[in-house]
Amino acid sequence: MGLPLVVGVDGSEPSMRAVDWAAEEAALRGVPLRLVYASLWERYEGAALARDLGRTSEQILADKIVDTAAKRAQRREANVKISTEVLPEEPVSALLHAGRNASALVLGTRGRGGIAELLLGSVSLAVAARADCPVIVLRGNGGRVGLDQRIVLGVGEDTSPDVVRFAFQEAADRYSTLHAVRAWRRPAHEPTDHPLPAGEPAHYHEQHAAELLETALRDAAAEHPSVKVRRRTVEGAAGNVLVEASAGADLLVVGAHRRRGHFGLQFGRVAHMVLHHAACPVAVVPQPA
């Protein structure tokens, strides 16, 4: 059995939807599910009080939250092995530590609709930006795990094989179609206000994008011959193109770089934009600089 799938829970409805999604994902992957609750309750209730009383009110609440989440996950997927952990730690640090021994981290968002639904919670963003493992943030309606889904993969100039393989594996687990999308743009000095004749630079840029897309997919496609792949090259800013492609999708997969001289993953514009605006769950996969 592989590394566990870790879910951050806090008792909110978004985190419980993340538990539902992760339980089904764990069943598909054949891995255990680990539910983690983290809070600095000792800072507010006092370490001495915690020792004197044995269990503080915050810890009792935390235990109830993870117990409820575990029962919910077990009802969802009875055959998945589930464990829980309550940690007196700051949530971001606790989840980052848990991610060092996880196949992926799954997090909900705390949007309340309208403008709030466009905003990513600070914990989700911080974890997605720094985790050592893939982080799946449940945007939109939280998605569903099952068969006949549509997985979208954003392919950039430097998308690593790890990102592509992750997307192919997700598609294979679901028997779903992988939509690989590559955005391209003409250089700023080229005219865009009227159609260009065939053979002009616009055609060259599109063809180059198609070639780069094919190269990026080749090895993973050979490893997963059963996965049906649809390739698309789209003119436009990559972030906008992927947000549009996320409509009706079940998962959007993008890569994020770990840049030298910085701690953790430092997002570029594309990952940052889709995490805030995608209409479906987003998987951020770390990749080398």
Coordinates of C-alpha atoms in Angstrom, one line a residue:
M1 CA 0.0 0.0 0.0
G2 CA 1.4 3.4 -0.9
L3 CA 1.8 6.6 1.0
P4 CA -1.4 8.0 2.6
L5 CA -3.6 10.7 1.2
V6 CA -3.7 13.5 3.8
V7 CA -6.7 15.8 4.3
G8 CA -6.7 18.9 6.4
V9 CA -9.9 19.1 8.4
D10 CA -11.2 22.0 10.6
G11 CA -14.9 21.2 10.9
S12 CA -16.1 23.5 8.2
E13 CA -18.3 22.3 5.4
P14 CA -15.6 22.9 2.7
S15 CA -13.2 20.7 4.7
M16 CA -15.8 18.0 5.0
R17 CA -16.4 18.1 1.2
A18 CA -12.6 17.6 1.0
V19 CA -12.9 14.5 3.1
D20 CA -15.6 13.1 0.8
W21 CA -13.4 13.8 -2.3
A22 CA -10.3 12.4 -0.7
A23 CA -12.0 9.2 0.5
E24 CA -13.0 8.4 -3.1
E25 CA -9.6 9.4 -4.3
A26 CA -7.9 7.1 -1.7
A27 CA -10.1 4.3 -2.8
L28 CA -9.1 4.8 -6.5
R29 CA -5.4 4.9 -5.6
G30 CA -5.6 2.1 -3.1
V31 CA -3.9 4.1 -0.4
P32 CA -4.8 4.9 3.3
L33 CA -6.5 8.2 4.2
R34 CA -5.1 10.3 7.0
L35 CA -7.2 13.1 8.5
V36 CA -5.2 15.9 10.2
Y37 CA -6.6 18.7 12.5
A38 CA -4.1 21.3 13.7
S39 CA -4.6 24.3 16.0
L40 CA -2.5 26.2 18.5
W41 CA -5.0 25.7 21.3
E42 CA -2.3 25.5 23.9
R43 CA -1.2 29.0 23.1
Y44 CA -4.7 30.3 23.9
E45 CA -5.8 28.0 26.7
G46 CA -2.3 27.6 28.2
A47 CA 0.0 24.6 28.3
A48 CA -0.2 24.5 32.1
L49 CA -4.0 24.3 31.9
A50 CA -3.8 21.5 29.3
R51 CA -1.6 19.5 31.7
D52 CA -3.9 20.2 34.7
L53 CA -7.1 19.3 32.9
G54 CA -5.8 16.6 30.7
R55 CA -7.9 17.6 27.8
T56 CA -8.9 21.2 27.1
S57 CA -12.2 22.2 25.5
E58 CA -10.3 22.9 22.2
Q59 CA -8.8 19.5 22.2
I60 CA -12.2 17.9 22.9
L61 CA -13.7 19.8 20.0
A62 CA -10.7 18.8 17.8
D63 CA -11.2 15.1 18.6
K64 CA -14.9 15.4 17.8
I65 CA -14.1 17.0 14.5
V66 CA -11.7 14.3 13.3
D67 CA -14.0 11.6 14.6
T68 CA -16.9 13.0 12.7
A69 CA -14.7 13.3 9.6
A70 CA -13.5 9.7 9.9
K71 CA -17.0 8.4 10.2
R72 CA -18.1 10.4 7.2
A73 CA -15.1 9.1 5.1
Q74 CA -15.8 5.5 6.2
R75 CA -19.5 5.8 5.1
R76 CA -18.2 7.1 1.8
E77 CA -15.6 4.4 1.3
A78 CA -15.9 1.5 3.7
N79 CA -12.8 -0.3 2.5
V80 CA -10.4 2.6 2.9
K81 CA -8.0 2.5 5.9
I82 CA -8.5 5.7 7.8
S83 CA -6.3 7.3 10.6
T84 CA -6.7 10.6 12.4
E85 CA -4.3 13.0 14.1
V86 CA -4.9 16.1 16.3
L87 CA -1.9 18.3 16.5
P88 CA -1.3 21.4 18.7
E89 CA 0.5 23.1 15.9
E90 CA 0.1 26.0 13.5
P91 CA -2.0 24.5 10.6
V92 CA 0.4 25.4 7.7
S93 CA 3.4 23.9 9.4
A94 CA 1.5 20.8 10.5
L95 CA 0.2 20.1 7.0
L96 CA 3.6 20.8 5.4
H97 CA 5.2 18.3 7.8
A98 CA 2.4 15.8 7.1
G99 CA 3.0 16.2 3.3
R100 CA 6.5 14.9 3.6
N101 CA 5.1 11.4 4.1
A102 CA 2.0 11.7 1.8
S103 CA 1.1 10.8 -1.7
A104 CA -0.8 14.2 -1.8
L105 CA -2.5 16.7 0.4
V106 CA -6.2 17.6 -0.1
L107 CA -7.6 20.9 1.2
G108 CA -10.9 22.6 1.0
T109 CA -11.5 26.3 0.5
R110 CA -13.5 28.6 2.8
G111 CA -15.3 30.7 0.1
R112 CA -18.9 31.7 1.0
G113 CA -20.1 32.5 -2.6
G114 CA -19.8 35.6 -4.7
I115 CA -16.5 37.4 -4.5
A116 CA -15.5 35.2 -1.5
E117 CA -15.7 32.1 -3.7
L118 CA -12.9 33.6 -5.9
L119 CA -10.5 34.0 -3.0
L120 CA -8.3 31.2 -1.8
G121 CA -7.8 30.7 2.0
S122 CA -4.5 31.6 3.4
V123 CA -3.8 28.1 4.7
S124 CA -4.6 26.5 1.3
L125 CA -2.4 29.0 -0.6
A126 CA 0.5 28.7 1.8
V127 CA 0.5 24.9 1.8
A128 CA 0.1 24.6 -2.0
A129 CA 3.0 27.0 -2.4
R130 CA 5.4 25.1 -0.2
A131 CA 4.5 21.4 0.1
D132 CA 6.9 18.7 -1.0
C133 CA 4.0 16.6 -2.4
P134 CA 1.2 17.4 -4.8
V135 CA -1.5 19.6 -3.2
I136 CA -5.2 19.3 -4.4
V137 CA -7.3 22.3 -3.6
L138 CA -11.0 21.8 -4.0
R139 CA -12.3 24.8 -5.9
G140 CA -15.7 25.2 -7.5
N141 CA -18.2 22.6 -6.4
G142 CA -15.5 20.3 -5.0
G143 CA -15.6 18.0 -8.0
R144 CA -16.4 14.3 -7.8
V145 CA -14.2 11.3 -8.0
G146 CA -15.4 8.4 -10.3
L147 CA -15.4 7.3 -13.8
D148 CA -15.8 9.1 -17.1
Q149 CA -14.3 12.3 -15.9
R150 CA -12.3 15.0 -17.7
I151 CA -8.8 15.8 -16.4
V152 CA -7.2 19.0 -17.7
L153 CA -3.4 19.3 -17.8
G154 CA -1.8 22.7 -18.3
V155 CA 1.5 22.3 -20.3
G156 CA 4.0 25.1 -20.3
E157 CA 7.5 25.7 -21.6
D158 CA 9.1 23.9 -18.7
T159 CA 6.4 21.6 -17.4
S160 CA 8.3 18.6 -15.8
P161 CA 7.6 14.9 -16.5
D162 CA 6.5 14.5 -12.9
V163 CA 3.5 16.9 -13.6
V164 CA 2.6 15.1 -16.8
R165 CA 2.8 11.6 -15.2
F166 CA 0.6 12.8 -12.3
A167 CA -2.1 13.9 -14.7
F168 CA -1.9 10.7 -16.7
Q169 CA -2.1 8.6 -13.5
E170 CA -5.2 10.6 -12.4
A171 CA -6.8 10.0 -15.8
A172 CA -5.9 6.3 -15.7
D173 CA -7.3 5.8 -12.2
R174 CA -10.6 7.3 -13.4
Y175 CA -10.7 5.7 -16.9
S176 CA -11.1 9.3 -18.0
T177 CA -10.0 11.5 -20.9
L178 CA -7.0 13.7 -20.4
H179 CA -7.2 17.1 -22.1
A180 CA -3.7 18.5 -22.5
V181 CA -3.7 22.2 -23.1
R182 CA -0.9 24.4 -24.2
A183 CA -1.4 28.2 -24.5
W184 CA 0.6 30.2 -27.0
R185 CA 1.0 33.9 -27.8
R186 CA 2.5 35.9 -30.6
P187 CA 5.4 38.2 -29.6
A188 CA 4.2 41.7 -28.7
H189 CA 5.7 43.3 -31.9
E190 CA 3.6 41.1 -34.2
P191 CA 0.3 42.6 -35.4
T192 CA -2.8 41.1 -33.8
D193 CA -5.5 43.4 -35.2
H194 CA -6.0 41.6 -38.5
P195 CA -5.7 38.0 -39.8
L196 CA -2.3 37.0 -41.0
P197 CA -1.8 35.1 -44.3
A198 CA -1.0 31.4 -44.1
G199 CA 2.7 30.8 -43.3
E200 CA 3.1 34.0 -41.3
P201 CA 4.5 34.0 -37.8
A202 CA 1.1 33.2 -36.1
H203 CA 1.0 29.8 -37.8
Y204 CA 4.6 29.2 -36.8
H205 CA 3.9 29.9 -33.1
E206 CA 0.9 27.7 -33.1
Q207 CA 2.8 24.8 -34.7
H208 CA 5.7 25.3 -32.3
A209 CA 3.2 25.0 -29.4
A210 CA 1.8 21.8 -30.8
E211 CA 5.3 20.3 -31.2
L212 CA 6.2 21.2 -27.6
L213 CA 2.9 19.7 -26.3
E214 CA 3.5 16.5 -28.2
T215 CA 7.1 16.2 -26.8
A216 CA 5.9 16.9 -23.2
L217 CA 3.3 14.1 -23.4
R218 CA 5.3 11.4 -25.3
D219 CA 6.8 9.4 -22.5
A220 CA 3.8 9.4 -20.2
A221 CA 1.5 8.6 -23.1
A222 CA 3.7 5.5 -23.8
E223 CA 3.5 4.5 -20.1
H224 CA -0.4 4.8 -20.1
P225 CA -1.5 3.6 -23.6
S226 CA -5.1 3.1 -22.3
V227 CA -5.5 6.8 -21.5
K228 CA -7.4 8.8 -24.2
V229 CA -5.7 12.1 -24.8
R230 CA -7.0 15.2 -26.4
R231 CA -4.5 17.8 -27.3
R232 CA -5.3 21.5 -27.6
T233 CA -3.2 24.6 -28.5
V234 CA -5.0 27.9 -27.7
E235 CA -3.8 31.4 -28.4
G236 CA -4.0 33.5 -25.2
A237 CA -2.5 34.0 -21.8
A238 CA -1.9 30.6 -20.1
G239 CA -3.8 31.5 -16.9
N240 CA -6.9 32.7 -18.8
V241 CA -6.8 29.7 -21.1
L242 CA -6.6 27.2 -18.2
V243 CA -9.3 28.9 -16.2
E244 CA -11.6 28.7 -19.2
A245 CA -10.6 25.0 -19.7
S246 CA -11.5 24.3 -16.1
A247 CA -15.2 24.9 -16.7
G248 CA -16.8 21.5 -16.7
A249 CA -13.6 19.7 -15.8
D250 CA -13.2 17.4 -12.8
L251 CA -9.5 18.2 -12.1
L252 CA -7.0 20.7 -13.4
V253 CA -3.3 19.8 -13.0
V254 CA -0.5 22.4 -13.1
G255 CA 3.1 22.4 -12.1
A256 CA 4.9 24.8 -9.6
H257 CA 8.6 25.5 -9.4
R258 CA 10.8 25.4 -6.4
R259 CA 13.2 28.3 -7.1
R260 CA 16.7 28.4 -5.7
G261 CA 17.2 30.8 -2.8
H262 CA 13.6 30.6 -1.6
F263 CA 12.0 28.3 0.9
G264 CA 9.2 26.2 -0.7
L265 CA 7.4 26.5 -3.9
Q266 CA 7.2 30.0 -5.4
F267 CA 4.3 30.4 -7.7
G268 CA 4.3 31.9 -11.1
R269 CA 1.3 33.7 -12.5
V270 CA -0.4 30.7 -14.0
A271 CA -0.5 28.5 -10.8
H272 CA -1.5 31.6 -8.7
M273 CA -4.3 32.5 -11.1
V274 CA -5.9 29.0 -11.4
L275 CA -5.8 28.5 -7.7
H276 CA -7.8 31.6 -7.3
H277 CA -10.2 31.4 -10.2
A278 CA -10.5 27.8 -11.5
A279 CA -14.0 26.3 -11.7
C280 CA -12.8 22.8 -10.6
P281 CA -10.4 21.3 -8.1
V282 CA -6.7 22.2 -8.8
A283 CA -3.8 19.9 -8.3
V284 CA -0.5 21.7 -7.9
V285 CA 2.5 19.4 -8.5
P286 CA 6.0 20.4 -7.4
Q287 CA 8.6 20.3 -10.0
P288 CA 12.4 21.0 -10.0
A289 CA 13.7 24.4 -11.1

